[in-house]
Amino acid sequence: MNSIVDEIKKLKIEKNAIILAHYYQNSEIQDIADYVGDSYYLSKVGVDSDADVIVFCGVKFMAESAKILSPKKTVLLPNEEALCSMAVMARADEIEKMKKEYPNAKVLCYVNSSTEVKAISDVCCTSSSAMNICRNIQSDEIIFVPDKNLGSYIQEKVPEKRIILWNGFCCIHNNIIPEDVIKVKEEYGENIEVLIHPECTKEVRELGDFVGSTGQIIEYASNSDKKEFIVVTDVGILHELRKRNPTKRFYPLNMVCNNMKITTIGDVYNCLVSLSNEIYIDEGVRIKAENALRKMHELV
Ligand code: 13P
Ligand code: SF4
C-alpha cells in the first residue's frame, strides 16, 4: 500500500500542483513541499510557477496573496482554520479614517492583513522587504499597518521618514519579554548569538545580534562562524536551521504559532484529491490588492 506521501506526490503530478510551505509549518509539511520559504519568497514563487494548482501550507493571508497575484490558478488552503491573529487587527474602514487625518501619507501594509486592507493600501511589504520599501516609497509620511513592532523597527532603520503606527501585533512575538531571552542567554553563556524576528518588541529586539525575517535568520545563521544560537521566533524555523546546519546548535524559546501548526499531511492529501478549500476573492477587490502587492515586488 502506498504511503500518504506517495499519494500526494502522485496527485501533484496528476493535477499539475505545487505545494508551498512557510518555515513555521510542521516539519513533515515542510518535507513534502516543493518550495519552503519566508513570506516574501513564497509571494514570488507562486507567480513564477506554471502550475495550475497551488496548495498553500501557511495561514490564510498567504494563500490569499497567492490568489491575488495568480488569479487564474486554483489556490487551496488545506486547513481553513489556519488564520493569522494579527491579520484581523486592522480594518479597512478604520484605516480610511486614519488616511483622512494624514492626507499626505501613503499606506504601507504588512502582508499579514486582509485582502480588503491590501486593497486600500498603496504598497504591501513583508518583514524582509519592509525596510527597502519604506525607503523607496514616494512619500515622507507613511501609515504602517497592522504591526506596531515591525513598524517601530522600520522607523529606527529609516529615521528620515515619519512612520505613523497602527496598534496591531502578533501575540506570539509580542508576548516575549527581555527576561525570556536573558534567561536562556545566561544558561548557555556569552558566546551564543541571539536571532530575533522584527515582530518582537523594541526591548527584545535590542538583545539581538541579528534581527530579520525567517528567511534572513536562516541565511544569517548559516553564514555565521558562531556555533550556538538562541532563536526568537516560532519553533517551526528550527527544522530548516538544523537541516542546513547539522553541526550548529539552536535553542528555541517557547514560541508556537498554533495557526501555522494546524495543517496536517491529511489536510494536504484531502484538498488535493477534491481540489477543496479553494480561495475565492471578489475581482474588484482583488485588482486593487494586486496593485499593492505588485508594487511590493517593484519597490523592494
Ligand atoms: P516572515 O516574513 O519572516 O516569513 O514572517 C511571517 C510571519 O508571519 C511572522 O510571524
Ligand atoms: Fe500571524 Fe503571528 Fe502566526 Fe506570524 S506567528 S502567522 S504573525 S499569528
PDB file of C-alpha atoms and ligand atoms in Angstrom:
ATOM      1  CA  MET A   1       0.000   0.000   0.000  1.00  0.00           C
ATOM      2  CA  ASN A   2       1.278   3.458  -0.914  1.00  0.00           C
ATOM      3  CA  SER A   3       2.006   5.902   1.886  1.00  0.00           C
ATOM      4  CA  ILE A   4       0.081   9.161   2.054  1.00  0.00           C
ATOM      5  CA  VAL A   5       3.259  10.988   0.972  1.00  0.00           C
ATOM      6  CA  ASP A   6       3.469   8.821  -2.190  1.00  0.00           C
ATOM      7  CA  GLU A   7      -0.210   9.515  -2.868  1.00  0.00           C
ATOM      8  CA  ILE A   8       0.390  13.263  -2.521  1.00  0.00           C
ATOM      9  CA  LYS A   9       3.309  13.041  -4.964  1.00  0.00           C
ATOM     10  CA  LYS A  10       1.081  11.236  -7.496  1.00  0.00           C
ATOM     11  CA  LEU A  11      -1.733  13.762  -7.048  1.00  0.00           C
ATOM     12  CA  LYS A  12       0.661  16.664  -7.574  1.00  0.00           C
ATOM     13  CA  ILE A  13       1.638  15.307 -10.996  1.00  0.00           C
ATOM     14  CA  GLU A  14      -1.954  14.439 -11.932  1.00  0.00           C
ATOM     15  CA  LYS A  15      -3.243  17.914 -11.080  1.00  0.00           C
ATOM     16  CA  ASN A  16      -0.131  19.912 -12.068  1.00  0.00           C
ATOM     17  CA  ALA A  17       0.061  21.185  -8.490  1.00  0.00           C
ATOM     18  CA  ILE A  18       2.834  22.598  -6.326  1.00  0.00           C
ATOM     19  CA  ILE A  19       2.977  22.720  -2.537  1.00  0.00           C
ATOM     20  CA  LEU A  20       4.300  25.879  -0.861  1.00  0.00           C
ATOM     21  CA  ALA A  21       5.136  25.836   2.847  1.00  0.00           C
ATOM     22  CA  HIS A  22       6.169  28.556   5.276  1.00  0.00           C
ATOM     23  CA  TYR A  23       9.090  27.916   7.662  1.00  0.00           C
ATOM     24  CA  TYR A  24       6.627  27.823  10.593  1.00  0.00           C
ATOM     25  CA  GLN A  25       4.841  24.718   9.247  1.00  0.00           C
ATOM     26  CA  ASN A  26       5.231  21.299  10.893  1.00  0.00           C
ATOM     27  CA  SER A  27       8.401  19.576   9.673  1.00  0.00           C
ATOM     28  CA  GLU A  28       6.552  16.823   7.773  1.00  0.00           C
ATOM     29  CA  ILE A  29       4.737  19.514   5.774  1.00  0.00           C
ATOM     30  CA  GLN A  30       7.999  21.314   5.003  1.00  0.00           C
ATOM     31  CA  ASP A  31       9.426  17.979   3.851  1.00  0.00           C
ATOM     32  CA  ILE A  32       6.692  17.334   1.260  1.00  0.00           C
ATOM     33  CA  ALA A  33       6.696  20.921  -0.048  1.00  0.00           C
ATOM     34  CA  ASP A  34       8.169  21.899  -3.425  1.00  0.00           C
ATOM     35  CA  TYR A  35       9.117  25.309  -2.048  1.00  0.00           C
ATOM     36  CA  VAL A  36       9.719  26.327   1.564  1.00  0.00           C
ATOM     37  CA  GLY A  37      10.403  29.924   2.498  1.00  0.00           C
ATOM     38  CA  ASP A  38       9.527  33.167   4.220  1.00  0.00           C
ATOM     39  CA  SER A  39       6.511  35.186   3.216  1.00  0.00           C
ATOM     40  CA  TYR A  40       8.355  37.286   0.605  1.00  0.00           C
ATOM     41  CA  TYR A  41       9.871  34.290  -1.161  1.00  0.00           C
ATOM     42  CA  LEU A  42       6.546  32.454  -1.174  1.00  0.00           C
ATOM     43  CA  SER A  43       4.775  35.519  -2.621  1.00  0.00           C
ATOM     44  CA  LYS A  44       7.127  35.355  -5.641  1.00  0.00           C
ATOM     45  CA  VAL A  45       7.385  31.639  -6.184  1.00  0.00           C
ATOM     46  CA  GLY A  46       3.665  31.156  -6.844  1.00  0.00           C
ATOM     47  CA  VAL A  47       3.601  33.855  -9.549  1.00  0.00           C
ATOM     48  CA  ASP A  48       6.676  32.475 -11.279  1.00  0.00           C
ATOM     49  CA  SER A  49       5.369  28.902 -11.420  1.00  0.00           C
ATOM     50  CA  ASP A  50       3.390  27.426 -14.337  1.00  0.00           C
ATOM     51  CA  ALA A  51       1.459  25.052 -12.065  1.00  0.00           C
ATOM     52  CA  ASP A  52      -2.353  25.051 -12.325  1.00  0.00           C
ATOM     53  CA  VAL A  53      -2.837  24.457  -8.612  1.00  0.00           C
ATOM     54  CA  ILE A  54      -1.060  25.959  -5.581  1.00  0.00           C
ATOM     55  CA  VAL A  55      -1.521  24.196  -2.263  1.00  0.00           C
ATOM     56  CA  PHE A  56      -0.538  26.840   0.278  1.00  0.00           C
ATOM     57  CA  CYS A  57       0.585  25.466   3.634  1.00  0.00           C
ATOM     58  CA  GLY A  58       0.716  28.596   5.728  1.00  0.00           C
ATOM     59  CA  VAL A  59      -2.013  30.900   7.006  1.00  0.00           C
ATOM     60  CA  LYS A  60      -4.932  32.333   5.074  1.00  0.00           C
ATOM     61  CA  PHE A  61      -3.461  35.750   4.213  1.00  0.00           C
ATOM     62  CA  MET A  62      -0.555  33.983   2.477  1.00  0.00           C
ATOM     63  CA  ALA A  63      -2.879  31.820   0.363  1.00  0.00           C
ATOM     64  CA  GLU A  64      -4.966  34.918  -0.421  1.00  0.00           C
ATOM     65  CA  SER A  65      -1.856  36.795  -1.563  1.00  0.00           C
ATOM     66  CA  ALA A  66      -1.019  33.883  -3.882  1.00  0.00           C
ATOM     67  CA  LYS A  67      -4.541  34.033  -5.349  1.00  0.00           C
ATOM     68  CA  ILE A  68      -4.425  37.843  -5.679  1.00  0.00           C
ATOM     69  CA  LEU A  69      -1.184  37.554  -7.669  1.00  0.00           C
ATOM     70  CA  SER A  70      -2.172  34.459  -9.669  1.00  0.00           C
ATOM     71  CA  PRO A  71      -5.931  34.767 -10.274  1.00  0.00           C
ATOM     72  CA  LYS A  72      -6.014  32.094 -12.989  1.00  0.00           C
ATOM     73  CA  LYS A  73      -4.521  29.457 -10.678  1.00  0.00           C
ATOM     74  CA  THR A  74      -6.516  27.351  -8.249  1.00  0.00           C
ATOM     75  CA  VAL A  75      -5.180  28.209  -4.785  1.00  0.00           C
ATOM     76  CA  LEU A  76      -6.020  25.846  -1.929  1.00  0.00           C
ATOM     77  CA  LEU A  77      -5.639  26.376   1.824  1.00  0.00           C
ATOM     78  CA  PRO A  78      -5.535  22.799   3.200  1.00  0.00           C
ATOM     79  CA  ASN A  79      -6.978  23.781   6.579  1.00  0.00           C
ATOM     80  CA  GLU A  80      -9.377  26.722   6.513  1.00  0.00           C
ATOM     81  CA  GLU A  81      -8.858  27.393  10.218  1.00  0.00           C
ATOM     82  CA  ALA A  82      -5.268  28.478   9.612  1.00  0.00           C
ATOM     83  CA  LEU A  83      -5.782  32.187  10.339  1.00  0.00           C
ATOM     84  CA  CYS A  84      -3.257  34.828  11.443  1.00  0.00           C
ATOM     85  CA  SER A  85      -4.405  36.685  14.559  1.00  0.00           C
ATOM     86  CA  MET A  86      -2.525  39.839  13.512  1.00  0.00           C
ATOM     87  CA  ALA A  87      -4.275  39.976  10.142  1.00  0.00           C
ATOM     88  CA  VAL A  88      -7.632  40.799  11.767  1.00  0.00           C
ATOM     89  CA  MET A  89      -6.226  43.685  13.833  1.00  0.00           C
ATOM     90  CA  ALA A  90      -6.669  46.298  11.102  1.00  0.00           C
ATOM     91  CA  ARG A  91      -9.976  47.040   9.372  1.00  0.00           C
ATOM     92  CA  ALA A  92     -10.238  48.856   6.070  1.00  0.00           C
ATOM     93  CA  ASP A  93     -12.863  51.363   7.311  1.00  0.00           C
ATOM     94  CA  GLU A  94     -10.674  52.326  10.303  1.00  0.00           C
ATOM     95  CA  ILE A  95      -7.660  52.840   8.049  1.00  0.00           C
ATOM     96  CA  GLU A  96      -9.756  55.042   5.741  1.00  0.00           C
ATOM     97  CA  LYS A  97     -10.437  57.264   8.773  1.00  0.00           C
ATOM     98  CA  MET A  98      -6.724  57.476   9.567  1.00  0.00           C
ATOM     99  CA  LYS A  99      -5.969  58.368   5.946  1.00  0.00           C
ATOM    100  CA  LYS A 100      -8.188  61.444   6.381  1.00  0.00           C
ATOM    101  CA  GLU A 101      -6.148  62.505   9.423  1.00  0.00           C
ATOM    102  CA  TYR A 102      -2.889  62.204   7.443  1.00  0.00           C
ATOM    103  CA  PRO A 103      -3.864  63.170   3.883  1.00  0.00           C
ATOM    104  CA  ASN A 104      -0.242  63.280   2.653  1.00  0.00           C
ATOM    105  CA  ALA A 105       0.704  59.852   3.993  1.00  0.00           C
ATOM    106  CA  LYS A 106       0.930  56.658   1.939  1.00  0.00           C
ATOM    107  CA  VAL A 107      -0.378  53.427   3.457  1.00  0.00           C
ATOM    108  CA  LEU A 108       2.237  50.677   3.719  1.00  0.00           C
ATOM    109  CA  CYS A 109       0.600  47.412   4.644  1.00  0.00           C
ATOM    110  CA  TYR A 110       2.332  44.350   6.078  1.00  0.00           C
ATOM    111  CA  VAL A 111       1.113  41.304   4.133  1.00  0.00           C
ATOM    112  CA  ASN A 112      -0.207  39.892   7.429  1.00  0.00           C
ATOM    113  CA  SER A 113      -3.507  41.633   6.697  1.00  0.00           C
ATOM    114  CA  SER A 114      -6.852  41.055   4.972  1.00  0.00           C
ATOM    115  CA  THR A 115      -7.379  41.446   1.222  1.00  0.00           C
ATOM    116  CA  GLU A 116      -9.670  44.428   1.923  1.00  0.00           C
ATOM    117  CA  VAL A 117      -6.871  46.207   3.797  1.00  0.00           C
ATOM    118  CA  LYS A 118      -4.387  45.471   0.994  1.00  0.00           C
ATOM    119  CA  ALA A 119      -6.932  46.899  -1.471  1.00  0.00           C
ATOM    120  CA  ILE A 120      -6.961  50.327   0.204  1.00  0.00           C
ATOM    121  CA  SER A 121      -3.177  50.385   0.735  1.00  0.00           C
ATOM    122  CA  ASP A 122      -0.588  51.954  -1.568  1.00  0.00           C
ATOM    123  CA  VAL A 123       2.056  49.251  -1.169  1.00  0.00           C
ATOM    124  CA  CYS A 124       2.455  45.950   0.706  1.00  0.00           C
ATOM    125  CA  CYS A 125       5.588  44.627   2.372  1.00  0.00           C
ATOM    126  CA  THR A 126       6.845  41.567   4.192  1.00  0.00           C
ATOM    127  CA  SER A 127       9.215  41.544   7.146  1.00  0.00           C
ATOM    128  CA  SER A 128      12.248  41.061   4.852  1.00  0.00           C
ATOM    129  CA  SER A 129      11.253  43.769   2.370  1.00  0.00           C
ATOM    130  CA  ALA A 130       9.733  46.399   4.725  1.00  0.00           C
ATOM    131  CA  MET A 131      12.890  48.463   5.169  1.00  0.00           C
ATOM    132  CA  ASN A 132      13.736  48.825   1.461  1.00  0.00           C
ATOM    133  CA  ILE A 133      10.148  49.538   0.542  1.00  0.00           C
ATOM    134  CA  CYS A 134       9.867  52.193   3.228  1.00  0.00           C
ATOM    135  CA  ARG A 135      12.980  53.871   1.784  1.00  0.00           C
ATOM    136  CA  ASN A 136      11.784  53.590  -1.813  1.00  0.00           C
ATOM    137  CA  ILE A 137       8.146  54.621  -1.359  1.00  0.00           C
ATOM    138  CA  GLN A 138       7.457  58.110  -2.759  1.00  0.00           C
ATOM    139  CA  SER A 139       6.375  59.744   0.485  1.00  0.00           C
ATOM    140  CA  ASP A 140       7.991  61.127   3.639  1.00  0.00           C
ATOM    141  CA  GLU A 141       4.966  60.164   5.718  1.00  0.00           C
ATOM    142  CA  ILE A 142       3.830  56.545   5.972  1.00  0.00           C
ATOM    143  CA  ILE A 143       0.901  54.927   7.770  1.00  0.00           C
ATOM    144  CA  PHE A 144       2.163  51.443   8.621  1.00  0.00           C
ATOM    145  CA  VAL A 145      -0.438  48.729   9.324  1.00  0.00           C
ATOM    146  CA  PRO A 146      -1.040  46.486  11.238  1.00  0.00           C
ATOM    147  CA  ASP A 147       2.162  45.535  13.140  1.00  0.00           C
ATOM    148  CA  LYS A 148       3.342  48.238  15.567  1.00  0.00           C
ATOM    149  CA  ASN A 149       6.540  46.292  16.311  1.00  0.00           C
ATOM    150  CA  LEU A 150       7.682  45.849  12.711  1.00  0.00           C
ATOM    151  CA  GLY A 151       6.617  49.473  12.138  1.00  0.00           C
ATOM    152  CA  SER A 152       8.766  50.736  15.011  1.00  0.00           C
ATOM    153  CA  TYR A 153      11.699  48.636  13.765  1.00  0.00           C
ATOM    154  CA  ILE A 154      11.454  50.255  10.332  1.00  0.00           C
ATOM    155  CA  GLN A 155      11.220  53.688  11.953  1.00  0.00           C
ATOM    156  CA  GLU A 156      14.550  53.014  13.701  1.00  0.00           C
ATOM    157  CA  LYS A 157      16.159  51.928  10.427  1.00  0.00           C
ATOM    158  CA  VAL A 158      14.666  54.670   8.245  1.00  0.00           C
ATOM    159  CA  PRO A 159      14.693  57.744  10.515  1.00  0.00           C
ATOM    160  CA  GLU A 160      14.336  60.160   7.581  1.00  0.00           C
ATOM    161  CA  LYS A 161      10.684  59.092   7.143  1.00  0.00           C
ATOM    162  CA  ARG A 162       7.826  59.645   9.563  1.00  0.00           C
ATOM    163  CA  ILE A 163       6.005  56.403  10.311  1.00  0.00           C
ATOM    164  CA  ILE A 164       2.536  56.515  11.828  1.00  0.00           C
ATOM    165  CA  LEU A 165       1.949  53.253  13.667  1.00  0.00           C
ATOM    166  CA  TRP A 166      -1.162  51.083  13.937  1.00  0.00           C
ATOM    167  CA  ASN A 167      -1.820  49.206  17.156  1.00  0.00           C
ATOM    168  CA  GLY A 168      -1.625  45.625  15.833  1.00  0.00           C
ATOM    169  CA  PHE A 169       0.805  42.898  16.857  1.00  0.00           C
ATOM    170  CA  CYS A 170       1.498  39.172  16.751  1.00  0.00           C
ATOM    171  CA  CYS A 171       0.537  37.600  20.084  1.00  0.00           C
ATOM    172  CA  ILE A 172       3.366  35.046  19.858  1.00  0.00           C
ATOM    173  CA  HIS A 173       6.164  37.557  19.188  1.00  0.00           C
ATOM    174  CA  ASN A 174       4.746  40.453  21.217  1.00  0.00           C
ATOM    175  CA  ASN A 175       4.427  38.270  24.351  1.00  0.00           C
ATOM    176  CA  ILE A 176       8.155  37.655  24.624  1.00  0.00           C
ATOM    177  CA  ILE A 177       9.827  39.822  27.261  1.00  0.00           C
ATOM    178  CA  PRO A 178      13.565  40.597  27.583  1.00  0.00           C
ATOM    179  CA  GLU A 179      13.871  38.302  30.650  1.00  0.00           C
ATOM    180  CA  ASP A 180      12.835  35.295  28.496  1.00  0.00           C
ATOM    181  CA  VAL A 181      15.869  35.884  26.264  1.00  0.00           C
ATOM    182  CA  ILE A 182      18.242  36.837  29.088  1.00  0.00           C
ATOM    183  CA  LYS A 183      17.413  33.608  30.985  1.00  0.00           C
ATOM    184  CA  VAL A 184      18.381  31.382  28.049  1.00  0.00           C
ATOM    185  CA  LYS A 185      21.461  33.501  27.339  1.00  0.00           C
ATOM    186  CA  GLU A 186      22.651  33.082  30.924  1.00  0.00           C
ATOM    187  CA  GLU A 187      22.152  29.338  30.651  1.00  0.00           C
ATOM    188  CA  TYR A 188      24.317  28.965  27.533  1.00  0.00           C
ATOM    189  CA  GLY A 189      26.975  31.625  28.028  1.00  0.00           C
ATOM    190  CA  GLU A 190      28.217  34.720  26.221  1.00  0.00           C
ATOM    191  CA  ASN A 191      29.418  33.068  23.041  1.00  0.00           C
ATOM    192  CA  ILE A 192      25.901  32.495  21.761  1.00  0.00           C
ATOM    193  CA  GLU A 193      24.165  34.670  19.137  1.00  0.00           C
ATOM    194  CA  VAL A 194      20.589  35.867  19.524  1.00  0.00           C
ATOM    195  CA  LEU A 195      18.422  35.870  16.376  1.00  0.00           C
ATOM    196  CA  ILE A 196      15.182  37.837  16.548  1.00  0.00           C
ATOM    197  CA  HIS A 197      12.155  38.364  14.309  1.00  0.00           C
ATOM    198  CA  PRO A 198      11.159  42.057  13.949  1.00  0.00           C
ATOM    199  CA  GLU A 199       7.613  41.273  15.152  1.00  0.00           C
ATOM    200  CA  CYS A 200       9.132  41.289  18.673  1.00  0.00           C
ATOM    201  CA  THR A 201       9.064  44.425  20.827  1.00  0.00           C
ATOM    202  CA  LYS A 202      11.885  47.002  20.740  1.00  0.00           C
ATOM    203  CA  GLU A 203      13.100  45.906  24.219  1.00  0.00           C
ATOM    204  CA  VAL A 204      13.507  42.330  22.954  1.00  0.00           C
ATOM    205  CA  ARG A 205      14.975  43.354  19.589  1.00  0.00           C
ATOM    206  CA  GLU A 206      17.679  45.312  21.420  1.00  0.00           C
ATOM    207  CA  LEU A 207      19.020  41.998  22.765  1.00  0.00           C
ATOM    208  CA  GLY A 208      19.510  40.615  19.255  1.00  0.00           C
ATOM    209  CA  ASP A 209      22.788  40.083  17.431  1.00  0.00           C
ATOM    210  CA  PHE A 210      20.627  39.852  14.324  1.00  0.00           C
ATOM    211  CA  VAL A 211      17.064  40.950  13.551  1.00  0.00           C
ATOM    212  CA  GLY A 212      15.383  39.696  10.381  1.00  0.00           C
ATOM    213  CA  SER A 213      12.659  37.700   8.674  1.00  0.00           C
ATOM    214  CA  THR A 214      12.591  33.912   8.960  1.00  0.00           C
ATOM    215  CA  GLY A 215      14.483  33.592   5.664  1.00  0.00           C
ATOM    216  CA  GLN A 216      17.052  36.199   6.716  1.00  0.00           C
ATOM    217  CA  ILE A 217      17.547  34.487  10.104  1.00  0.00           C
ATOM    218  CA  ILE A 218      18.293  31.201   8.312  1.00  0.00           C
ATOM    219  CA  GLU A 219      20.756  32.901   5.931  1.00  0.00           C
ATOM    220  CA  TYR A 220      22.476  34.729   8.791  1.00  0.00           C
ATOM    221  CA  ALA A 221      22.885  31.635  10.989  1.00  0.00           C
ATOM    222  CA  SER A 222      24.079  29.530   8.052  1.00  0.00           C
ATOM    223  CA  ASN A 223      26.804  32.078   7.217  1.00  0.00           C
ATOM    224  CA  SER A 224      27.842  32.818  10.815  1.00  0.00           C
ATOM    225  CA  ASP A 225      31.076  31.475  12.325  1.00  0.00           C
ATOM    226  CA  LYS A 226      29.270  31.038  15.643  1.00  0.00           C
ATOM    227  CA  LYS A 227      28.086  27.578  16.639  1.00  0.00           C
ATOM    228  CA  GLU A 228      25.220  28.322  19.029  1.00  0.00           C
ATOM    229  CA  PHE A 229      22.119  30.461  18.608  1.00  0.00           C
ATOM    230  CA  ILE A 230      19.019  31.472  20.545  1.00  0.00           C
ATOM    231  CA  VAL A 231      16.124  31.663  18.103  1.00  0.00           C
ATOM    232  CA  VAL A 232      13.432  34.207  18.995  1.00  0.00           C
ATOM    233  CA  THR A 233      10.632  33.307  16.609  1.00  0.00           C
ATOM    234  CA  ASP A 234       8.269  30.375  16.009  1.00  0.00           C
ATOM    235  CA  VAL A 235       9.878  26.968  16.594  1.00  0.00           C
ATOM    236  CA  GLY A 236       8.952  25.726  13.086  1.00  0.00           C
ATOM    237  CA  ILE A 237      12.028  27.538  11.744  1.00  0.00           C
ATOM    238  CA  LEU A 238      14.313  25.105  13.618  1.00  0.00           C
ATOM    239  CA  HIS A 239      13.637  22.382  11.052  1.00  0.00           C
ATOM    240  CA  GLU A 240      15.362  24.286   8.220  1.00  0.00           C
ATOM    241  CA  LEU A 241      18.021  25.765  10.532  1.00  0.00           C
ATOM    242  CA  ARG A 242      19.066  22.288  11.717  1.00  0.00           C
ATOM    243  CA  LYS A 243      18.809  20.758   8.243  1.00  0.00           C
ATOM    244  CA  ARG A 244      21.185  23.366   6.790  1.00  0.00           C
ATOM    245  CA  ASN A 245      23.493  23.488   9.826  1.00  0.00           C
ATOM    246  CA  PRO A 246      23.802  19.995  11.314  1.00  0.00           C
ATOM    247  CA  THR A 247      26.867  20.908  13.398  1.00  0.00           C
ATOM    248  CA  LYS A 248      25.388  24.070  14.940  1.00  0.00           C
ATOM    249  CA  ARG A 249      23.069  24.248  17.933  1.00  0.00           C
ATOM    250  CA  PHE A 250      19.811  26.175  18.027  1.00  0.00           C
ATOM    251  CA  TYR A 251      17.889  26.906  21.223  1.00  0.00           C
ATOM    252  CA  PRO A 252      14.249  27.988  20.842  1.00  0.00           C
ATOM    253  CA  LEU A 253      12.042  29.963  23.195  1.00  0.00           C
ATOM    254  CA  ASN A 254       8.537  28.729  23.896  1.00  0.00           C
ATOM    255  CA  MET A 255       7.056  30.299  20.747  1.00  0.00           C
ATOM    256  CA  VAL A 256       4.473  28.316  18.794  1.00  0.00           C
ATOM    257  CA  CYS A 257       2.015  29.758  16.281  1.00  0.00           C
ATOM    258  CA  ASN A 258      -0.786  27.192  16.576  1.00  0.00           C
ATOM    259  CA  ASN A 259      -2.415  28.530  13.411  1.00  0.00           C
ATOM    260  CA  MET A 260       0.690  27.590  11.478  1.00  0.00           C
ATOM    261  CA  LYS A 261       0.722  24.097  13.015  1.00  0.00           C
ATOM    262  CA  ILE A 262      -2.934  23.252  12.364  1.00  0.00           C
ATOM    263  CA  THR A 263      -2.317  21.940   8.829  1.00  0.00           C
ATOM    264  CA  THR A 264      -1.681  18.190   8.615  1.00  0.00           C
ATOM    265  CA  ILE A 265      -0.488  15.870   5.864  1.00  0.00           C
ATOM    266  CA  GLY A 266      -4.066  14.502   5.801  1.00  0.00           C
ATOM    267  CA  ASP A 267      -5.395  18.023   5.067  1.00  0.00           C
ATOM    268  CA  VAL A 268      -2.943  18.369   2.169  1.00  0.00           C
ATOM    269  CA  TYR A 269      -3.986  14.992   0.762  1.00  0.00           C
ATOM    270  CA  ASN A 270      -7.722  15.711   1.112  1.00  0.00           C
ATOM    271  CA  CYS A 271      -7.598  19.100  -0.578  1.00  0.00           C
ATOM    272  CA  LEU A 272      -5.547  17.708  -3.461  1.00  0.00           C
ATOM    273  CA  VAL A 273      -7.975  14.789  -4.022  1.00  0.00           C
ATOM    274  CA  SER A 274     -11.053  17.006  -4.372  1.00  0.00           C
ATOM    275  CA  LEU A 275      -9.450  20.420  -5.001  1.00  0.00           C
ATOM    276  CA  SER A 276     -11.372  21.611  -1.957  1.00  0.00           C
ATOM    277  CA  ASN A 277     -10.814  24.657   0.283  1.00  0.00           C
ATOM    278  CA  GLU A 278     -10.261  26.919  -2.694  1.00  0.00           C
ATOM    279  CA  ILE A 279      -9.584  30.623  -2.101  1.00  0.00           C
ATOM    280  CA  TYR A 280     -12.107  32.965  -3.800  1.00  0.00           C
ATOM    281  CA  ILE A 281     -11.723  36.748  -3.906  1.00  0.00           C
ATOM    282  CA  ASP A 282     -14.069  39.383  -5.283  1.00  0.00           C
ATOM    283  CA  GLU A 283     -12.486  40.570  -8.573  1.00  0.00           C
ATOM    284  CA  GLY A 284     -12.884  44.306  -7.874  1.00  0.00           C
ATOM    285  CA  VAL A 285     -11.107  44.000  -4.515  1.00  0.00           C
ATOM    286  CA  ARG A 286      -8.511  41.619  -5.952  1.00  0.00           C
ATOM    287  CA  ILE A 287      -7.391  44.045  -8.659  1.00  0.00           C
ATOM    288  CA  LYS A 288      -6.765  46.792  -6.086  1.00  0.00           C
ATOM    289  CA  ALA A 289      -4.939  44.439  -3.698  1.00  0.00           C
ATOM    290  CA  GLU A 290      -2.863  43.119  -6.619  1.00  0.00           C
ATOM    291  CA  ASN A 291      -1.690  46.645  -7.301  1.00  0.00           C
ATOM    292  CA  ALA A 292      -0.316  46.981  -3.740  1.00  0.00           C
ATOM    293  CA  LEU A 293       1.340  43.541  -3.856  1.00  0.00           C
ATOM    294  CA  ARG A 294       2.903  44.135  -7.292  1.00  0.00           C
ATOM    295  CA  LYS A 295       4.309  47.454  -6.060  1.00  0.00           C
ATOM    296  CA  MET A 296       5.967  45.494  -3.240  1.00  0.00           C
ATOM    297  CA  HIS A 297       7.792  43.399  -5.853  1.00  0.00           C
ATOM    298  CA  GLU A 298       8.764  46.558  -7.791  1.00  0.00           C
ATOM    299  CA  LEU A 299       9.995  48.656  -4.853  1.00  0.00           C
ATOM    300  CA  VAL A 300      11.925  46.026  -2.946  1.00  0.00           C
TER     301      VAL A 300
HETATM  302  P1  13P B   1       8.310  36.090   7.513  1.00  0.00           P
HETATM  303  O1  13P B   1       8.171  37.323   6.683  1.00  0.00           O
HETATM  304  O2  13P B   1       9.606  36.040   8.246  1.00  0.00           O
HETATM  305  O3  13P B   1       8.016  34.877   6.729  1.00  0.00           O
HETATM  306  O4  13P B   1       7.242  36.180   8.703  1.00  0.00           O
HETATM  307  C1  13P B   1       5.897  35.909   8.544  1.00  0.00           C
HETATM  308  C2  13P B   1       5.211  35.831   9.830  1.00  0.00           C
HETATM  309  O5  13P B   1       4.032  35.644   9.887  1.00  0.00           O
HETATM  310  C3  13P B   1       5.990  36.004  11.044  1.00  0.00           C
HETATM  311  O6  13P B   1       5.187  35.823  12.156  1.00  0.00           O
HETATM  312 FE1  SF4 B   2       0.386  35.580  12.363  1.00  0.00          FE
HETATM  313 FE2  SF4 B   2       1.993  35.651  14.485  1.00  0.00          FE
HETATM  314 FE3  SF4 B   2       1.357  33.314  13.408  1.00  0.00          FE
HETATM  315 FE4  SF4 B   2       3.001  35.000  12.110  1.00  0.00          FE
HETATM  316  S1  SF4 B   2       3.368  33.949  14.045  1.00  0.00           S
HETATM  317  S2  SF4 B   2       1.275  33.859  11.225  1.00  0.00           S
HETATM  318  S3  SF4 B   2       2.084  36.966  12.696  1.00  0.00           S
HETATM  319  S4  SF4 B   2      -0.074  34.756  14.390  1.00  0.00           S
END
